[in-house]
CSV table of C-alpha atoms in Angstrom, one decimal:
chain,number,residue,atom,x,y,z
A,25,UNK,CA,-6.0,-8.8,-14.5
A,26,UNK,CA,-2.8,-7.0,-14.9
A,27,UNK,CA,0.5,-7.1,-13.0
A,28,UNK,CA,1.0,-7.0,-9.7
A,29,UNK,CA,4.3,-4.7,-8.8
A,30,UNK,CA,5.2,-4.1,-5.1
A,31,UNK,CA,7.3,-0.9,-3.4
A,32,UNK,CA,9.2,-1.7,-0.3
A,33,UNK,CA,10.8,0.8,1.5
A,34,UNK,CA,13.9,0.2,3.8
A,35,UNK,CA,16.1,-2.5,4.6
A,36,UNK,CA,14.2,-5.7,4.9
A,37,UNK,CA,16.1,-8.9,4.5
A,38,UNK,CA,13.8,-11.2,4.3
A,39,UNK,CA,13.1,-13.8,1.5
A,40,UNK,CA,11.5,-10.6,-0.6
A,41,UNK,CA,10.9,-12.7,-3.8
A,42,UNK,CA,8.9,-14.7,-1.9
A,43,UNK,CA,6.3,-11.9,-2.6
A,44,UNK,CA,5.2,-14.2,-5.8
A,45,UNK,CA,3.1,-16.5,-4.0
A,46,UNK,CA,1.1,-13.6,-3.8
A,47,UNK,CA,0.4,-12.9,-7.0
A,48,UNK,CA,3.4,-10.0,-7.0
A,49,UNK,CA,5.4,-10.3,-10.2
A,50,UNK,CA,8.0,-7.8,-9.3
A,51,UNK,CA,9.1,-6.0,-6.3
A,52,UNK,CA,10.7,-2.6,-6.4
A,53,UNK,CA,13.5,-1.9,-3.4
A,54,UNK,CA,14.8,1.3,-2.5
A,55,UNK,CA,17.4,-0.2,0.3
A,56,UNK,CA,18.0,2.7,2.6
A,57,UNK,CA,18.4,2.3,6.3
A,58,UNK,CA,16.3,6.2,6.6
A,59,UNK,CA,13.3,5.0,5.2
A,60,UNK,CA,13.2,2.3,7.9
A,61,UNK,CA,11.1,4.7,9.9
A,62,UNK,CA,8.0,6.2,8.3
A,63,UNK,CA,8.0,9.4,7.1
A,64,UNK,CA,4.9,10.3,4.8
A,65,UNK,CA,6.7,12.9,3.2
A,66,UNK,CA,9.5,10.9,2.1
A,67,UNK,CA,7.4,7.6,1.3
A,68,UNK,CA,5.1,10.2,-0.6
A,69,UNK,CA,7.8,11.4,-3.1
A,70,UNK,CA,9.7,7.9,-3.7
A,71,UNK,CA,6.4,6.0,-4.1
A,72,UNK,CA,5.1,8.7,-6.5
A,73,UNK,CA,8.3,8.9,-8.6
A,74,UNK,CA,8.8,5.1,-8.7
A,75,UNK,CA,4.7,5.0,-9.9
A,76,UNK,CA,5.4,7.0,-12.7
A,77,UNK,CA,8.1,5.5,-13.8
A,78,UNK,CA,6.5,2.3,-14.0
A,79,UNK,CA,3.0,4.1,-15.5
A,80,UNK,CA,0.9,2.4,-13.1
A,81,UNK,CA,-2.5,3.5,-13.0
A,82,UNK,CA,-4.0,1.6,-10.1
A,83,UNK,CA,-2.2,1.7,-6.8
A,84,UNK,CA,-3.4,-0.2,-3.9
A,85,UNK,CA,-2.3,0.4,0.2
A,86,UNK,CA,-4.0,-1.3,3.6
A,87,UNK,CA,-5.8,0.9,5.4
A,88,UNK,CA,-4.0,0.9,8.3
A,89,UNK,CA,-2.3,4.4,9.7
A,90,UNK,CA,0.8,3.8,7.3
A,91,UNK,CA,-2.0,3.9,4.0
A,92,UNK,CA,-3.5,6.3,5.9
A,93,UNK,CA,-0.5,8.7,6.3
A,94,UNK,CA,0.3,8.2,2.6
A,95,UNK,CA,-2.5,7.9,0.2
A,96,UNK,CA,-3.7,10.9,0.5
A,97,UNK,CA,-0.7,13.0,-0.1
A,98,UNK,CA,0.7,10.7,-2.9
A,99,UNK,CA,-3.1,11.2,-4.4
A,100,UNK,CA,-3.0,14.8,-4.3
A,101,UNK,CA,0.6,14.5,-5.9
A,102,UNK,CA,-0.5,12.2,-8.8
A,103,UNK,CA,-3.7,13.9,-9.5
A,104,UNK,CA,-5.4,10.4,-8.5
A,105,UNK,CA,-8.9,9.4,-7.8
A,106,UNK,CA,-8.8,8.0,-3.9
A,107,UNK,CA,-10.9,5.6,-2.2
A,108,UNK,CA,-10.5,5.1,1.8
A,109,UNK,CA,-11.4,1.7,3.4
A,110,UNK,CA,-12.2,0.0,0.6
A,111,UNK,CA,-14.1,-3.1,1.5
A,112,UNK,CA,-13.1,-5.3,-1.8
A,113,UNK,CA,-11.2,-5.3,-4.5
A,114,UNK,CA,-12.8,-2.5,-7.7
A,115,UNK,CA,-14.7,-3.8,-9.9
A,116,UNK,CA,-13.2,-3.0,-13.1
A,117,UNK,CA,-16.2,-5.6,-15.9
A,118,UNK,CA,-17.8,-2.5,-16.9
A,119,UNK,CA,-16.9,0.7,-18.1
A,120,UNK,CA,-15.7,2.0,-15.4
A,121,UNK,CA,-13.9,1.9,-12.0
A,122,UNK,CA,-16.1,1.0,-9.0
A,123,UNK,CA,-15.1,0.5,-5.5
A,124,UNK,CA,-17.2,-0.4,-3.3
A,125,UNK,CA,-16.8,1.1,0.7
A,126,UNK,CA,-19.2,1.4,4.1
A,127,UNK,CA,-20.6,4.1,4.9
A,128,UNK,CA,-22.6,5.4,8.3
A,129,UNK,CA,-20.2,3.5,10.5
A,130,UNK,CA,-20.7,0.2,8.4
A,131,UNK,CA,-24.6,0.8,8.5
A,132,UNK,CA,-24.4,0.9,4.7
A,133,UNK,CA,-22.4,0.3,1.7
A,134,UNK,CA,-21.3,2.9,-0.9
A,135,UNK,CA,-20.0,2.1,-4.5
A,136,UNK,CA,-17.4,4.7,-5.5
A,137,UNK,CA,-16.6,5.4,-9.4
A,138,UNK,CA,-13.0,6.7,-10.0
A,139,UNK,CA,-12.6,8.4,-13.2
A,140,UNK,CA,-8.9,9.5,-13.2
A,141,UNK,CA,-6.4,8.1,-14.7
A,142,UNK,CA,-4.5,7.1,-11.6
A,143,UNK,CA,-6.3,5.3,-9.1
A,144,UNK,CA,-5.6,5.0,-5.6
A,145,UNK,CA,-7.7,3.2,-3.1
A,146,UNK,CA,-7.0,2.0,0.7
A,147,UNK,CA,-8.4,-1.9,1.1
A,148,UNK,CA,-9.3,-2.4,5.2
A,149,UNK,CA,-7.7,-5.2,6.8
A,150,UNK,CA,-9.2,-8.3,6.4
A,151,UNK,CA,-11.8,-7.1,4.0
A,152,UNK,CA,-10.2,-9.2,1.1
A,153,UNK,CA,-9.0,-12.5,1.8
A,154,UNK,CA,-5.5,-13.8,0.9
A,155,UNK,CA,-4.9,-16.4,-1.5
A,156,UNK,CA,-1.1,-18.3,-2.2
A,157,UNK,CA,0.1,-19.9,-5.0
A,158,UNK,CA,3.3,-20.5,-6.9
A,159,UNK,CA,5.7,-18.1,-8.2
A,160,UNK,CA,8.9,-16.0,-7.1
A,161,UNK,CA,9.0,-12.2,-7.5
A,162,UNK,CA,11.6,-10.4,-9.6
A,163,UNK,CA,13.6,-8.4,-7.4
A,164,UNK,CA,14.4,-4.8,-8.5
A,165,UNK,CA,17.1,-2.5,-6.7
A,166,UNK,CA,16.0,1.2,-7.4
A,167,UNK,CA,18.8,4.0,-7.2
A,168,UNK,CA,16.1,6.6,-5.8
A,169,UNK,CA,17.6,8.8,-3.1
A,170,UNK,CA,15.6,9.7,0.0
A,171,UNK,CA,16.5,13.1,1.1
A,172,UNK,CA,17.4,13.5,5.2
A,173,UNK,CA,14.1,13.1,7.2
A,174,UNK,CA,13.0,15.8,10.0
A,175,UNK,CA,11.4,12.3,11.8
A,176,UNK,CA,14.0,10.9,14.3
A,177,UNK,CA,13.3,8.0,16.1
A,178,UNK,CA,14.0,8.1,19.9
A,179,UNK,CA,12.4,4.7,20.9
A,180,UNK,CA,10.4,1.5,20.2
A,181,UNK,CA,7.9,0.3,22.7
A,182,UNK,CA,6.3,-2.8,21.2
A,183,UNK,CA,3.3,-4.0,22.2
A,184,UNK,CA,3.0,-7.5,24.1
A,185,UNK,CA,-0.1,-9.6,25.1
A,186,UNK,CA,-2.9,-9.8,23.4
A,187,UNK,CA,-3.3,-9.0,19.8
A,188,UNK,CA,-5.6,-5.9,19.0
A,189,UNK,CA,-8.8,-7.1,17.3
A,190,UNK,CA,-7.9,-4.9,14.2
A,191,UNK,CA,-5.2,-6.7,13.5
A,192,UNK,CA,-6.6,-10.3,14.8
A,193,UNK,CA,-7.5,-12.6,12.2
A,194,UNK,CA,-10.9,-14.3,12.5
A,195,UNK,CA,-11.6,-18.0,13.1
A,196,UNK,CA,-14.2,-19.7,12.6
C-alpha cells in the first residue's frame, strides 16, 4: 500500500480525524461555507490543485452522482486515466494498473488497464467492504480559495421513509 489522504470540502464539524480508523492518514480541509453545496466546477479545480500539490497519482471517489459530477472533469483536467463503477479495489501485483468493472448491465465483468500517470477511478457503493481499525487522522487546514459559485441553493427537501436500495446496506 501507500497512504491514504482524504479532501473534504465545506464546513463539516464532525470528529474529522476520526477518518483514521479508516485507514486515512491525513485529511485535507478547505473550510468554506460555499463549497457546502456542490458545484463540480468548483470541487473540480480545488480537488485538482490540492492533488497536485500533494503528487498523488491514484485518486479514488464513490460512484454516486457527486463522483459522478466530478471525476470526469477533474480527469480531463489532470490528464488521468478514469475508471467508472469500479467493482473492487485495482489490482496494482503486476505491472500494471487493472481495475476491474461490469459490463452489459452487470452481465459481465471487464478488467480495465490504466496507463497514465494519474489514475482516477469511481468504486460503486457497496462493491468494497469497509474495514476499521485504530488510528487518528492528521488534520490539515488548506488556504485554497473557492471562487463565487453560479449554483445557489433555494431549498432542501430531504427524503424520509424508506431508505433507497442503492444506498441500503445488505444483511444477511
Amino acid at each position: 500500500g501507500v497512504p491514504a489522504e482524504g479532501i473534504l470540502l465545506g464546513t463539516v464539524t464532525d470528529d474529522v480525524p476520526s477518518l483514521g480508523k479508516y485507514g486515512i492518514q491525513k485529511v485535507h480541509q478547505v473550510k468554506n461555507e460555499s463549497l457546502n453545496v456542490l458545484d463540480p466546477q468548483i470541487y473540480i479545480r480545488i480537488i485538482a490543485t490540492l492533488a497536485e500539490s500533494a503528487q498523488a497519482a491514484v485518486i479514488v471517489f464513490s460512484h454516486n452522482s457527486s463522483g459522478k459530477a466530478i471525476a470526469p472533469g477533474l480527469s480531463a483536467r489532470l490528464k488521468a486515466g478514469l475508471v467508472t463503477g469500479a467493482i473492487a479495489l485495482p489490482d496494482t501485483s503486476g505491472n500494471g494498473f487493472l481495475v476491474r468493472k461490469n459490463v452489459f448491465s452487470g452481465k459481465a465483468f471487464a478488467t480495465v488497464s490504466i496507463k497514465t500517470p494519474v489514475k482516477i477511478i469511481s468504486l460503486n457503493p457497496n462493491s468494497y467492504p469497509v474495514t476499521t481499525g485504530e488510528g487518528r487522522a492528521e488534520l490539515v487546514l488548506e488556504s485554497v480559495n473557492p471562487e463565487s459559485s453560479r449554483v445557489k441553493l433555494k431549498s432542501v427537501n430531504k427524503a424520509s421513509g424508506e431508505i433507497p436500495l442503492t444506498e441500503a446496506d445488505r444483511k444477511s
